[in-house]
XYZ file of N, CA and C in Angstrom:
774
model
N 158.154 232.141 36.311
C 158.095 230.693 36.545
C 158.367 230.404 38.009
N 157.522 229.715 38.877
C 157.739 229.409 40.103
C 158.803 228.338 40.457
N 159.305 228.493 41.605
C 160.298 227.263 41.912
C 159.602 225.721 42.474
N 160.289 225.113 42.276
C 159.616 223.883 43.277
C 160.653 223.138 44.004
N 159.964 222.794 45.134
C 160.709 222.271 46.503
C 160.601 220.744 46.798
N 161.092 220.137 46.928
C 161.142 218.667 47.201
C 161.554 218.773 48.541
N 160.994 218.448 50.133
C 161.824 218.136 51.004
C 161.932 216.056 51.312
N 163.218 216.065 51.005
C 163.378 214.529 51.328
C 164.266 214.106 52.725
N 163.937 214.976 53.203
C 164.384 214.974 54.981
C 165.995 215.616 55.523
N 165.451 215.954 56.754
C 166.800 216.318 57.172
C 167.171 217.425 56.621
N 168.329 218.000 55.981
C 168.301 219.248 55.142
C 168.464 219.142 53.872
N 168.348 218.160 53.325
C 167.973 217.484 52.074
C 166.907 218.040 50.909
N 167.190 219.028 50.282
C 165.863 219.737 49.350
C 166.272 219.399 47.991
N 165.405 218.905 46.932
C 165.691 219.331 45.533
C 165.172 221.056 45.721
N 165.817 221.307 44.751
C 164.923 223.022 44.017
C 165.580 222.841 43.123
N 164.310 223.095 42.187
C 163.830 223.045 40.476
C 163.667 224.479 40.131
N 164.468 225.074 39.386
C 164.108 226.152 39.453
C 164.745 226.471 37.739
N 164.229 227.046 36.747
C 164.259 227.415 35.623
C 165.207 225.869 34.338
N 164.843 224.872 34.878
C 164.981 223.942 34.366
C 166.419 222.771 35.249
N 166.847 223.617 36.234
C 167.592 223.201 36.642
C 167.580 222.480 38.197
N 168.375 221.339 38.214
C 167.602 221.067 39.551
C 169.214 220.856 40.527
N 168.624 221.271 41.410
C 170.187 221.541 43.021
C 169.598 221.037 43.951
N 170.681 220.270 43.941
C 170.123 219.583 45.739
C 171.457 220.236 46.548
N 170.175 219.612 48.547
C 170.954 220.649 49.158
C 171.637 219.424 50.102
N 172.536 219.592 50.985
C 173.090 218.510 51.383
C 172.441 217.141 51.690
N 172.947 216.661 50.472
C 172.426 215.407 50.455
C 172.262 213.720 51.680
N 171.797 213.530 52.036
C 171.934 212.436 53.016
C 170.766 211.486 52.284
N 171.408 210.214 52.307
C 170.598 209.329 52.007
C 170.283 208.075 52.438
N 171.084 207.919 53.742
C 171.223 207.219 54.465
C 170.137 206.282 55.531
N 169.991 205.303 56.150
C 169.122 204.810 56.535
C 169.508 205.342 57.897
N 170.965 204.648 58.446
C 171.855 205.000 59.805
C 172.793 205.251 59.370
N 173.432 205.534 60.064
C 174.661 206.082 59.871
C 175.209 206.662 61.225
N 176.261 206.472 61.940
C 177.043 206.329 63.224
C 176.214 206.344 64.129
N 175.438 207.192 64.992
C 174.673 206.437 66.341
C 173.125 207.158 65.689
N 173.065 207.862 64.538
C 172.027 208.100 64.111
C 170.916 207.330 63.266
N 169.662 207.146 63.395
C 168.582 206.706 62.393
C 167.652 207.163 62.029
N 167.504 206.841 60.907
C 166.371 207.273 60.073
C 164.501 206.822 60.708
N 163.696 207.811 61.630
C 162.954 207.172 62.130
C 161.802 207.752 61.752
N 161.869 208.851 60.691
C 160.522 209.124 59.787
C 160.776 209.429 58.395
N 160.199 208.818 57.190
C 160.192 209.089 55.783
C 160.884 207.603 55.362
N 160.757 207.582 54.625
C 161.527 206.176 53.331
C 163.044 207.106 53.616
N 163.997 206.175 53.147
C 165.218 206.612 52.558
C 164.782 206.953 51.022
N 164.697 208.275 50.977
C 164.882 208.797 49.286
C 165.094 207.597 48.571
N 163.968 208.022 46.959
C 164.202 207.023 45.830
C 165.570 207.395 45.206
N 166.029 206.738 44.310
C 167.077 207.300 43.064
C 167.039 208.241 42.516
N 165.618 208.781 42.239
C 165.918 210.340 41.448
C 165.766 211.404 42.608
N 165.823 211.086 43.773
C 166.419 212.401 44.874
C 167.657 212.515 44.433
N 168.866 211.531 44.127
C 170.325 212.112 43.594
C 170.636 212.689 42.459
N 169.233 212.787 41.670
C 169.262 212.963 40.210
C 169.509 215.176 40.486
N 170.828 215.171 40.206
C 171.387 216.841 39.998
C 172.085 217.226 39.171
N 171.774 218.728 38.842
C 172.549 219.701 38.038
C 174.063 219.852 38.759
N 173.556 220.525 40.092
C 174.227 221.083 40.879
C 174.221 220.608 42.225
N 174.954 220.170 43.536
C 174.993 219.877 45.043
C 175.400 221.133 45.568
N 174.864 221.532 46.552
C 174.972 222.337 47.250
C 175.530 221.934 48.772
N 176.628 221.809 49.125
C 177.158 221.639 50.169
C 177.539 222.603 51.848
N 176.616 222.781 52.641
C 176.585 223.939 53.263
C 177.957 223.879 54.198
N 178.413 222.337 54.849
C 179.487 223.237 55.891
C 179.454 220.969 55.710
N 180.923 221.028 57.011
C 181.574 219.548 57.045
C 181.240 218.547 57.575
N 179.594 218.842 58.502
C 179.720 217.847 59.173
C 179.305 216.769 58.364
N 179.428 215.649 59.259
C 179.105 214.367 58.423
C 177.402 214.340 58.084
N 176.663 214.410 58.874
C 175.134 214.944 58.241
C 175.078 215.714 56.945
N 175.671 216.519 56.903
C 175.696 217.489 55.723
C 176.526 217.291 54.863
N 177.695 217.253 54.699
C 178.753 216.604 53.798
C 179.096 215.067 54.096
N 178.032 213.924 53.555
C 177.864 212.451 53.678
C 178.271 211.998 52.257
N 179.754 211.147 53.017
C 180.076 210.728 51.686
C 179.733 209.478 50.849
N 179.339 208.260 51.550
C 178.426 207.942 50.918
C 177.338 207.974 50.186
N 176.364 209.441 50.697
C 175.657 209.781 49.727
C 176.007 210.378 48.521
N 177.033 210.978 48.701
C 177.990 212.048 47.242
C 177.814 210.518 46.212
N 178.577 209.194 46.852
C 178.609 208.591 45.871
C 177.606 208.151 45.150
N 176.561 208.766 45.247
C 175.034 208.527 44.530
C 174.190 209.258 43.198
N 175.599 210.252 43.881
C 175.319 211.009 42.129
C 175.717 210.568 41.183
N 175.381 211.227 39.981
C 175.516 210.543 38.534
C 176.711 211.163 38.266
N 177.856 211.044 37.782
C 178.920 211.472 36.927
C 178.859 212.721 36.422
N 179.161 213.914 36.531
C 179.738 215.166 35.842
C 178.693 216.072 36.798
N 178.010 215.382 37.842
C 177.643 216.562 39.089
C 178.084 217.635 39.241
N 177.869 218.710 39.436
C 178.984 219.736 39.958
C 178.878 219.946 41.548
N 179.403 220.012 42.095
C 179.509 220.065 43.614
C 180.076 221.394 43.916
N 179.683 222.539 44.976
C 179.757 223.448 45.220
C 180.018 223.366 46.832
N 181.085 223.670 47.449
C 181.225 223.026 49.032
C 182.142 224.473 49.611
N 182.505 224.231 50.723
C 182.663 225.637 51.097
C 184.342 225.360 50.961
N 185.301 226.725 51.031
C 186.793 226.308 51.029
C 187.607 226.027 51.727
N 187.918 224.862 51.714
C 189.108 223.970 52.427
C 188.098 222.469 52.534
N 187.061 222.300 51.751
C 186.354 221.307 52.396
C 188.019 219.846 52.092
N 187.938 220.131 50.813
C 189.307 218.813 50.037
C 190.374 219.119 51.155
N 190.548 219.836 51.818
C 191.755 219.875 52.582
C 191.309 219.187 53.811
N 190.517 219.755 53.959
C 189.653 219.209 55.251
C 188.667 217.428 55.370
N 188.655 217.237 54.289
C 188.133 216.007 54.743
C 188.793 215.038 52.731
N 189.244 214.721 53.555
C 190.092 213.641 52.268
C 189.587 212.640 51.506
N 188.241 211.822 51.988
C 187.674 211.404 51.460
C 186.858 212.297 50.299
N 186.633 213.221 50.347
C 185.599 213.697 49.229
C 186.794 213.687 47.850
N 187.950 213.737 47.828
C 188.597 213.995 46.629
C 188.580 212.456 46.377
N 187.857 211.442 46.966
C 187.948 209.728 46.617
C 186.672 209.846 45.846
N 185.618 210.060 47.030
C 184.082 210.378 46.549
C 184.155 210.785 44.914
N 184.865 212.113 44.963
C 184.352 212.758 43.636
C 185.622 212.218 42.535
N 186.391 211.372 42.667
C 186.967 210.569 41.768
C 186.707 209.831 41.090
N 185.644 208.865 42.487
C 185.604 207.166 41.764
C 183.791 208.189 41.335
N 183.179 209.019 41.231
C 181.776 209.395 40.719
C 182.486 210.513 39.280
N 182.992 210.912 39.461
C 183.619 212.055 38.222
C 182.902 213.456 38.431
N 182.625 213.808 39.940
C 181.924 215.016 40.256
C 183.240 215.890 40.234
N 182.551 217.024 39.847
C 183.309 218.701 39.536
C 183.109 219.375 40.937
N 183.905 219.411 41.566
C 183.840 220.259 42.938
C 184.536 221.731 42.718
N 183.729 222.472 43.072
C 183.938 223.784 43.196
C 183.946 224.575 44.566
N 185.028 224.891 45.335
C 185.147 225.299 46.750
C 184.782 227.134 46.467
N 183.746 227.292 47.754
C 183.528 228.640 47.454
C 183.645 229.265 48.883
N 183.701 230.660 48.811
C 183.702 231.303 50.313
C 182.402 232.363 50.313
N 181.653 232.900 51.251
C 180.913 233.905 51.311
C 181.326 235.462 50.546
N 180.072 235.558 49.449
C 179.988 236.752 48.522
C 180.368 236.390 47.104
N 180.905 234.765 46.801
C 181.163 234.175 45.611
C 179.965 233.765 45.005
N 180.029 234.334 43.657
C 178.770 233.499 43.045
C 179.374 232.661 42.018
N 178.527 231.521 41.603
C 178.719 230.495 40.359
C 177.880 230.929 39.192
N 177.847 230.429 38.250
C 176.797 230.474 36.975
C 176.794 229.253 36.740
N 175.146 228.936 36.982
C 175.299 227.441 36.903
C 174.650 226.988 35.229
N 174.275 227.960 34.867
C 173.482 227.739 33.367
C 172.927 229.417 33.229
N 172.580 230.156 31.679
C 172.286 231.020 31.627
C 171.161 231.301 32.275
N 170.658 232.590 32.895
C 168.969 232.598 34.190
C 169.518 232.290 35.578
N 170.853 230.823 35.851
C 170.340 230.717 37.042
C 172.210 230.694 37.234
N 172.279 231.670 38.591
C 173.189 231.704 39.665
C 173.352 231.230 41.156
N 174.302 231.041 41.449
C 174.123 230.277 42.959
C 175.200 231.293 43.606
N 174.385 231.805 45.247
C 175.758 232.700 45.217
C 175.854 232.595 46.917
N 177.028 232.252 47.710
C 177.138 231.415 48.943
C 177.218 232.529 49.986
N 176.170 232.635 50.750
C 176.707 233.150 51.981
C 177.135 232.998 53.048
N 177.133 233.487 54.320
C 178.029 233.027 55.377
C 177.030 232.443 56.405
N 177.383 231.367 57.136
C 176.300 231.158 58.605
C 176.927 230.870 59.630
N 176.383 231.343 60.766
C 177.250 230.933 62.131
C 177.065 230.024 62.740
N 177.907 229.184 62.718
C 177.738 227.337 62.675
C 179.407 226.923 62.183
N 179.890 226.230 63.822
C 180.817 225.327 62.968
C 181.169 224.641 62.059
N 181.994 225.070 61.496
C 181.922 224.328 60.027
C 183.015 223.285 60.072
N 183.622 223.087 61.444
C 184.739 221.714 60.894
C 184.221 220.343 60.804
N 185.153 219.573 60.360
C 184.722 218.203 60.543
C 185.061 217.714 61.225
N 183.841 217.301 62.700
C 184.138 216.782 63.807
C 184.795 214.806 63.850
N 185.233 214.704 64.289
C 186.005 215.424 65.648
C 187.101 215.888 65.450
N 187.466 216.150 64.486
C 188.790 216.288 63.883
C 189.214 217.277 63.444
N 190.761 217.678 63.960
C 191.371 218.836 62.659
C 190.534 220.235 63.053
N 191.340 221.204 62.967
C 191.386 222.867 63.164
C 190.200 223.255 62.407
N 189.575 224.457 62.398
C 189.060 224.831 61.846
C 188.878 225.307 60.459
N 189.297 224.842 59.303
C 189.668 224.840 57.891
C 188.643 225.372 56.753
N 187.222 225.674 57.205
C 186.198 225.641 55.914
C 185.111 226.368 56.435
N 184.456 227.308 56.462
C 183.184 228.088 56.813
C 182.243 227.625 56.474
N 181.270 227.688 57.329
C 180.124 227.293 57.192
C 179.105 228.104 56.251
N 178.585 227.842 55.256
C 177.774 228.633 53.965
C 176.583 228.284 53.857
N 175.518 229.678 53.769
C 174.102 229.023 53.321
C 174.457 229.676 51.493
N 173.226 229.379 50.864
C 173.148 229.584 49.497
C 172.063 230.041 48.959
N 172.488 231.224 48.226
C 171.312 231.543 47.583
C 171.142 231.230 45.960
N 170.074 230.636 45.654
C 169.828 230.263 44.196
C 169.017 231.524 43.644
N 169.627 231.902 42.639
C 169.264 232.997 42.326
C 168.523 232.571 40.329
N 167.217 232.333 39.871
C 166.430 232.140 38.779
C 165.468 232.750 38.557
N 164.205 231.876 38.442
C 163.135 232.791 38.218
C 162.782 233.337 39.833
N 162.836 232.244 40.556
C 162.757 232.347 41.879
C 163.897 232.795 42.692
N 164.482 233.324 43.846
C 165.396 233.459 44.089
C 165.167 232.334 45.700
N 165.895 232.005 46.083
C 165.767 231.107 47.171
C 166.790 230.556 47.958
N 166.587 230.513 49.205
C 167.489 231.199 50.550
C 167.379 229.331 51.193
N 168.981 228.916 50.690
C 168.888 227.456 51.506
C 170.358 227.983 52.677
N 169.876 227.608 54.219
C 170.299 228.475 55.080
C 171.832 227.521 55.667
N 171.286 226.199 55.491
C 172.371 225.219 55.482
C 171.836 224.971 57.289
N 172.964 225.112 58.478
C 172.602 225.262 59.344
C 173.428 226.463 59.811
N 172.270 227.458 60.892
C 173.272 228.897 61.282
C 172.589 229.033 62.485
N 172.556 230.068 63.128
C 172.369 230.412 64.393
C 171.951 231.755 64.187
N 170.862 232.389 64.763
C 170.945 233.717 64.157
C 171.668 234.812 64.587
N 171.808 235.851 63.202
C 172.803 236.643 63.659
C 172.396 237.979 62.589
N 172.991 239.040 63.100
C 172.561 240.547 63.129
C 172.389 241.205 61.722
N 173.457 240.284 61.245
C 173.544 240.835 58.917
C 172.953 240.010 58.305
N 172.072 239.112 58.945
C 171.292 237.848 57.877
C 171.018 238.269 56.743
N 169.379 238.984 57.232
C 169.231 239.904 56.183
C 170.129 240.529 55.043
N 170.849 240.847 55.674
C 171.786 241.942 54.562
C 172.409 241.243 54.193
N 173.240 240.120 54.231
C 173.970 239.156 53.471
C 172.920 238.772 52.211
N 171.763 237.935 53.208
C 171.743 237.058 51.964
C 170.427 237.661 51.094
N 169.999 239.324 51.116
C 169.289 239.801 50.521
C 167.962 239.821 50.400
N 167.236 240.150 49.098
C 165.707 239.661 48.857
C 165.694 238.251 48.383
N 164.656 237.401 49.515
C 164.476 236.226 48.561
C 162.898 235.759 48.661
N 162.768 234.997 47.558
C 160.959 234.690 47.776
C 160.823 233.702 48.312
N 161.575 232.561 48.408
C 162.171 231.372 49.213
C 162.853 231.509 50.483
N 162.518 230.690 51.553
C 163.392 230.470 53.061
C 163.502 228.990 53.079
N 164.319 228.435 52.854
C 164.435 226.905 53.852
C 165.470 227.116 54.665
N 164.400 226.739 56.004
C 165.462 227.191 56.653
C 165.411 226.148 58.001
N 166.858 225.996 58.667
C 166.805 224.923 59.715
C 165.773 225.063 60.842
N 164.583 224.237 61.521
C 164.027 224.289 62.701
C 164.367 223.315 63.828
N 165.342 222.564 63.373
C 165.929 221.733 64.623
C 166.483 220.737 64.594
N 167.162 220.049 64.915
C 168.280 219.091 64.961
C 168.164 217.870 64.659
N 169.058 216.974 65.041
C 168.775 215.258 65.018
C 169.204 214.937 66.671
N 168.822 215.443 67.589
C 169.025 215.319 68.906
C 168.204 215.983 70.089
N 168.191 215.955 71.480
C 167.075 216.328 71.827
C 167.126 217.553 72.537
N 168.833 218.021 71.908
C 169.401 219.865 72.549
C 169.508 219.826 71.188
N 170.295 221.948 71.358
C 169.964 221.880 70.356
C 171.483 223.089 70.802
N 173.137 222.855 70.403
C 174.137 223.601 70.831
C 174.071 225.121 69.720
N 174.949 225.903 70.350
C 175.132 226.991 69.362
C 175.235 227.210 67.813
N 174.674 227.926 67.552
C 174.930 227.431 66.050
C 173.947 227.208 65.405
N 172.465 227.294 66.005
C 171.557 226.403 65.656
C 170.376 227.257 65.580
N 169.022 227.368 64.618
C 168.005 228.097 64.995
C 167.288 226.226 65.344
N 166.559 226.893 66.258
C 165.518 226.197 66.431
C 163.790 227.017 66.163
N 162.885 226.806 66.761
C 161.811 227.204 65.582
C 161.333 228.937 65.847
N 161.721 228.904 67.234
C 161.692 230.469 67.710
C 162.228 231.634 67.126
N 163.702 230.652 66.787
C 164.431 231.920 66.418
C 164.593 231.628 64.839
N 164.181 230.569 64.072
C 163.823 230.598 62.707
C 162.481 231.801 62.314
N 161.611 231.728 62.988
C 160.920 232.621 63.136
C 160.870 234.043 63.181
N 162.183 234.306 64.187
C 162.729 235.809 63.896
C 163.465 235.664 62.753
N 164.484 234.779 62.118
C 165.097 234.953 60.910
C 164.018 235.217 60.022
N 162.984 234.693 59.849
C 161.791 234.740 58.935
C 161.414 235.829 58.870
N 161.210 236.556 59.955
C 160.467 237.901 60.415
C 161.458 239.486 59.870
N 162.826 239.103 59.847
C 164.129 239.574 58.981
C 163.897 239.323 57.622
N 164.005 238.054 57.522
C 164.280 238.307 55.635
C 163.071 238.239 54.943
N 161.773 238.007 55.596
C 160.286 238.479 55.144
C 160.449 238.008 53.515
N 160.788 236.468 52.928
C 160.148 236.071 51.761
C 158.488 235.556 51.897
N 158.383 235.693 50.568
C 156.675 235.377 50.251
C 156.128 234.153 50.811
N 157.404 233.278 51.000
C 157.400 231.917 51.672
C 158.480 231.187 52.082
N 158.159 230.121 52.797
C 159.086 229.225 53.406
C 158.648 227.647 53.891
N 160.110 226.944 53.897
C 159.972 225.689 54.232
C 160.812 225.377 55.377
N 160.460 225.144 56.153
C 160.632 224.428 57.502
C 161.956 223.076 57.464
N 162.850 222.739 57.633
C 163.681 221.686 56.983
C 164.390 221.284 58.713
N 165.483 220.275 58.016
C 166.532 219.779 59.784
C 165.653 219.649 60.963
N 165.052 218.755 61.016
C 164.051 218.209 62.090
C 163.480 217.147 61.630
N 162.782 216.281 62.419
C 162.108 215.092 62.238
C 161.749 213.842 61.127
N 163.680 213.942 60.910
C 164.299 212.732 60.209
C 165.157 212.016 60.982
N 166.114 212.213 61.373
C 166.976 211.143 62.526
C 167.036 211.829 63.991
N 167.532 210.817 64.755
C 167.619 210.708 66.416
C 168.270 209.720 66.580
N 169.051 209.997 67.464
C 170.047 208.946 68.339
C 169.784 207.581 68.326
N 170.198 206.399 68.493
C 169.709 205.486 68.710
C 169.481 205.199 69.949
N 168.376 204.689 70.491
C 168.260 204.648 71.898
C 167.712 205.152 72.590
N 167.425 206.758 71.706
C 166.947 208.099 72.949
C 165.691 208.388 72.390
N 164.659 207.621 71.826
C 163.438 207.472 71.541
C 162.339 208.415 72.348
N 162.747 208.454 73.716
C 161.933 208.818 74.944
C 162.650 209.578 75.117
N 163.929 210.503 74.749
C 164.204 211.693 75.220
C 163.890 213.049 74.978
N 162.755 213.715 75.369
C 162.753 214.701 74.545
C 162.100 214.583 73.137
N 160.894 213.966 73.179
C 160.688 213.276 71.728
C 159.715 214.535 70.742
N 159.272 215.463 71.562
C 158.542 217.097 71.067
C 159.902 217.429 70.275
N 160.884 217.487 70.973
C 161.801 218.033 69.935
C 162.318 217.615 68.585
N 161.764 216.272 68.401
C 161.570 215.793 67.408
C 160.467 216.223 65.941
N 159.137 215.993 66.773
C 158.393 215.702 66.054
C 157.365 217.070 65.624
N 157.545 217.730 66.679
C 157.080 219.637 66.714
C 157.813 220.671 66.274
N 158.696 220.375 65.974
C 159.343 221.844 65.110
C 158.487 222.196 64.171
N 158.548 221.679 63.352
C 157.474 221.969 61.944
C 156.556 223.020 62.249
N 155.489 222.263 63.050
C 154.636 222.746 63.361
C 154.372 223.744 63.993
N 155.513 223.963 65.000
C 155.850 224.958 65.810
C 156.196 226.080 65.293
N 156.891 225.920 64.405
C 157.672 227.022 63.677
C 156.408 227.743 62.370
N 155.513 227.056 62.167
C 154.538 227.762 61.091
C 153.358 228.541 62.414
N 153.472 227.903 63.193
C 152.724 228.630 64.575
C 153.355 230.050 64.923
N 154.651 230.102 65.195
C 155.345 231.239 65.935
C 155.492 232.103 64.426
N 155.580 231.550 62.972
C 155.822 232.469 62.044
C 154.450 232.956 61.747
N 153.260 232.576 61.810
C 152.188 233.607 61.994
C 152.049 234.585 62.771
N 152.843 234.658 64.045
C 152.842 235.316 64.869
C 153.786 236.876 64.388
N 155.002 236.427 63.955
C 156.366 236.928 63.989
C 155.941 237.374 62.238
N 155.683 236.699 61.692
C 155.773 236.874 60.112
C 154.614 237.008 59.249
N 153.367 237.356 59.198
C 152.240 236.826 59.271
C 151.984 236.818 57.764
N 152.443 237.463 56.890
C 152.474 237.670 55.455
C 153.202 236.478 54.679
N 154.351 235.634 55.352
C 154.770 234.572 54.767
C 154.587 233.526 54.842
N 153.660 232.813 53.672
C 153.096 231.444 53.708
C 154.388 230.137 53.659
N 153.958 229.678 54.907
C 154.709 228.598 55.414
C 154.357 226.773 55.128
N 155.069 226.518 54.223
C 154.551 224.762 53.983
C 155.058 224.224 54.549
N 154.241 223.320 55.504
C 155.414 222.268 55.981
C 155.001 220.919 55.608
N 156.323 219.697 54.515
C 156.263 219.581 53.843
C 156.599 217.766 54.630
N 155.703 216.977 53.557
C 156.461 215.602 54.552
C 157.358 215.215 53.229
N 157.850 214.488 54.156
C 159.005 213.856 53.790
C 158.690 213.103 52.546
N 159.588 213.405 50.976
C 159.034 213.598 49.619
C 158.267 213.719 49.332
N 157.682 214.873 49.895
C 156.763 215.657 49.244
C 157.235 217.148 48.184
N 156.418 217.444 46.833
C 157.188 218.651 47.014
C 156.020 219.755 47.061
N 156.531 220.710 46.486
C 155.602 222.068 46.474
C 156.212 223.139 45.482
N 155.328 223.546 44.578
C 155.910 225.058 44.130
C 155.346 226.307 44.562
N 156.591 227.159 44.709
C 156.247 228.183 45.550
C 156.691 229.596 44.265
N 156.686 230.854 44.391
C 155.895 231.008 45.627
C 154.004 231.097 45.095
C-alpha cells in the first residue's frame, strides 16, 4: 500500500500511511510575530484532522501553539525531551485540547497502531526555544515506519551518519529552505538537500520549508530564495540523485508515493 503526502506549507505534511494519518509540525497560522503567510490559503480544518503530531524541535515555527490548539481531543503528540520543561505553554495547549504528549529522544520508537511505528532520529539544528532558556530538548527528524517507510527530516543541517541513523526509506521530506532570505547553520538548503538525497537514495521525495512565509517587509530581499528552492532542489537532485523521483508539491496538494 503506498503512502500519501499532503504538503500544506512550510514543514507542515499530512502522511497517510496504512490507515493512519501524522502530521508534521503543524503551523496554521496566517502571521504570526514578524512572519506571513505569502503563498497557499491557511490550511482547511481537516489539515488538523490526526492520529498522531509529530513535533521535530522548539522553535516557534515548528512547535506553534496556537496551532496544537487545533487538534481534536485525544491527539497524541510526540515532541522531543524536555519540550514541557522547556516551553510551558504546551502543558496549557495540551490541557485545555486533551492531547497525549509523548517526549522522545533519538533511537526511541512509538507504536502508533498495529503495521505502523514512528521512530525519532537525531538532526543538527538547534533545538531551543528562542530566545530563551539553555539548551533543554534535541532537535528530531522521524521516521514513520508502515507500508511505506518515510523520512520527515524536521529541520537539520547535513551531517556524516544521516544515512545510518535514519536508515532505508522510500520517502524523503526533507527541508529546502527557510522563511528568510539567509539561511544560518543548521539548515539544508537545496544543494545540500540534494547531497542528503544522494545519501539516503529513497525511491522518492518531497521538497518542504520554503515558500510559505517571509518577514514582513523584506518582500524585495532576496526573493529567489523564496520562491526557487523547490525547483532548484528537483534540478540539483537529478543531477546528484537521478533515480529518485522528486514531487514538488503546491501548497495542499497531495501525492501518493512511492
Amino acid at each position: 500500500m503506498p503512502v500519501e503526502i499532503t504538503w500544506w506549507g512550510h514543514a507542515t505534511c499530512t502522511v497517510e500511511d496504512s490507515g493512519v494519518r501524522l502530521l508534521t509540525d503543524p503551523l496554521f497560522a496566517r502571521r504570526f510575530a514578524h512572519l506571513r503567510r505569502r503563498r497557499g490559503a491557511v490550511p482547511p480544518a481537516e489539515a488538523a484532522v490526526a492520529d498522531v503530531v509529530l513535533v521535530s524541535h522548539l522553535h516557534a515555527d515548528h512547535l506553534h501553539l496556537p496551532s496544537l490548539e487545533r487538534l481534536a481531543p485525544g491527539t497524541r503528540l510526540l515532541v522531543p525531551r524536555g519540550a514541557r520543561r522547556a516551553v510551558p505553554g504546551l502543558a496549557r495547549a495540551a490541557g485545555l485540547r486533551g492531547l497525549r504528549v509523548t517526549e522522545v529522544v533519538p533511537g526511541e520508537e512509538v507504536a502508533v497502531r498495529e503495521g505502523v511505528r514512528v521512530r525519532a532520529v537525531s538532526a543538527r539544528h538547534d533545538g531551543r526555544r528562542l530566545p530563551f532558556g539553555p539548551h533543554l530538548a534535541p532537535a528530531l527528524g522521524y521516521v514513520v515506519q508502515g507500508a511505506a517507510r518515510t523520512y520527515f527530516a524536521g529541520d537539520t543541517g547535513l551531517f556524516d551518519t544521516m544515512a545510518e541513523e535514519v536508515g532505508p526509506v522510500d520517502v524523503a521530506l526533507l527541508p529546502v529552505g527557510g522563511w528568510g532570505p539567509y539561511l544560518g547553520p543548521g539548515h539544508l538548503d537545496s544543494g545540500r538537500a540534494a547531497q542528503a538525497l544522494a545519501r539516503l537514495a529513497p525511491a522518492a521525495a518531497v521538497p518542504v520549508h520554503y515558500g510559505t512565509y517571509w518577514p514582513v517587509g523584506m518582500d524585495a530581499v532576496r526573493p529567489h530564495e523564496f520562491h526557487a528552492p523547490g525547483e532548484e532542489f528537483e534540478r540539483r537532485a537529478r543531477q546528484l540523485a537521478p533515480k529518485v523521483a522528486v514531487r514538488v508539491l503546491g501548497h495542499g496538494e497531495r501525492v501518493r508515493l512511492p
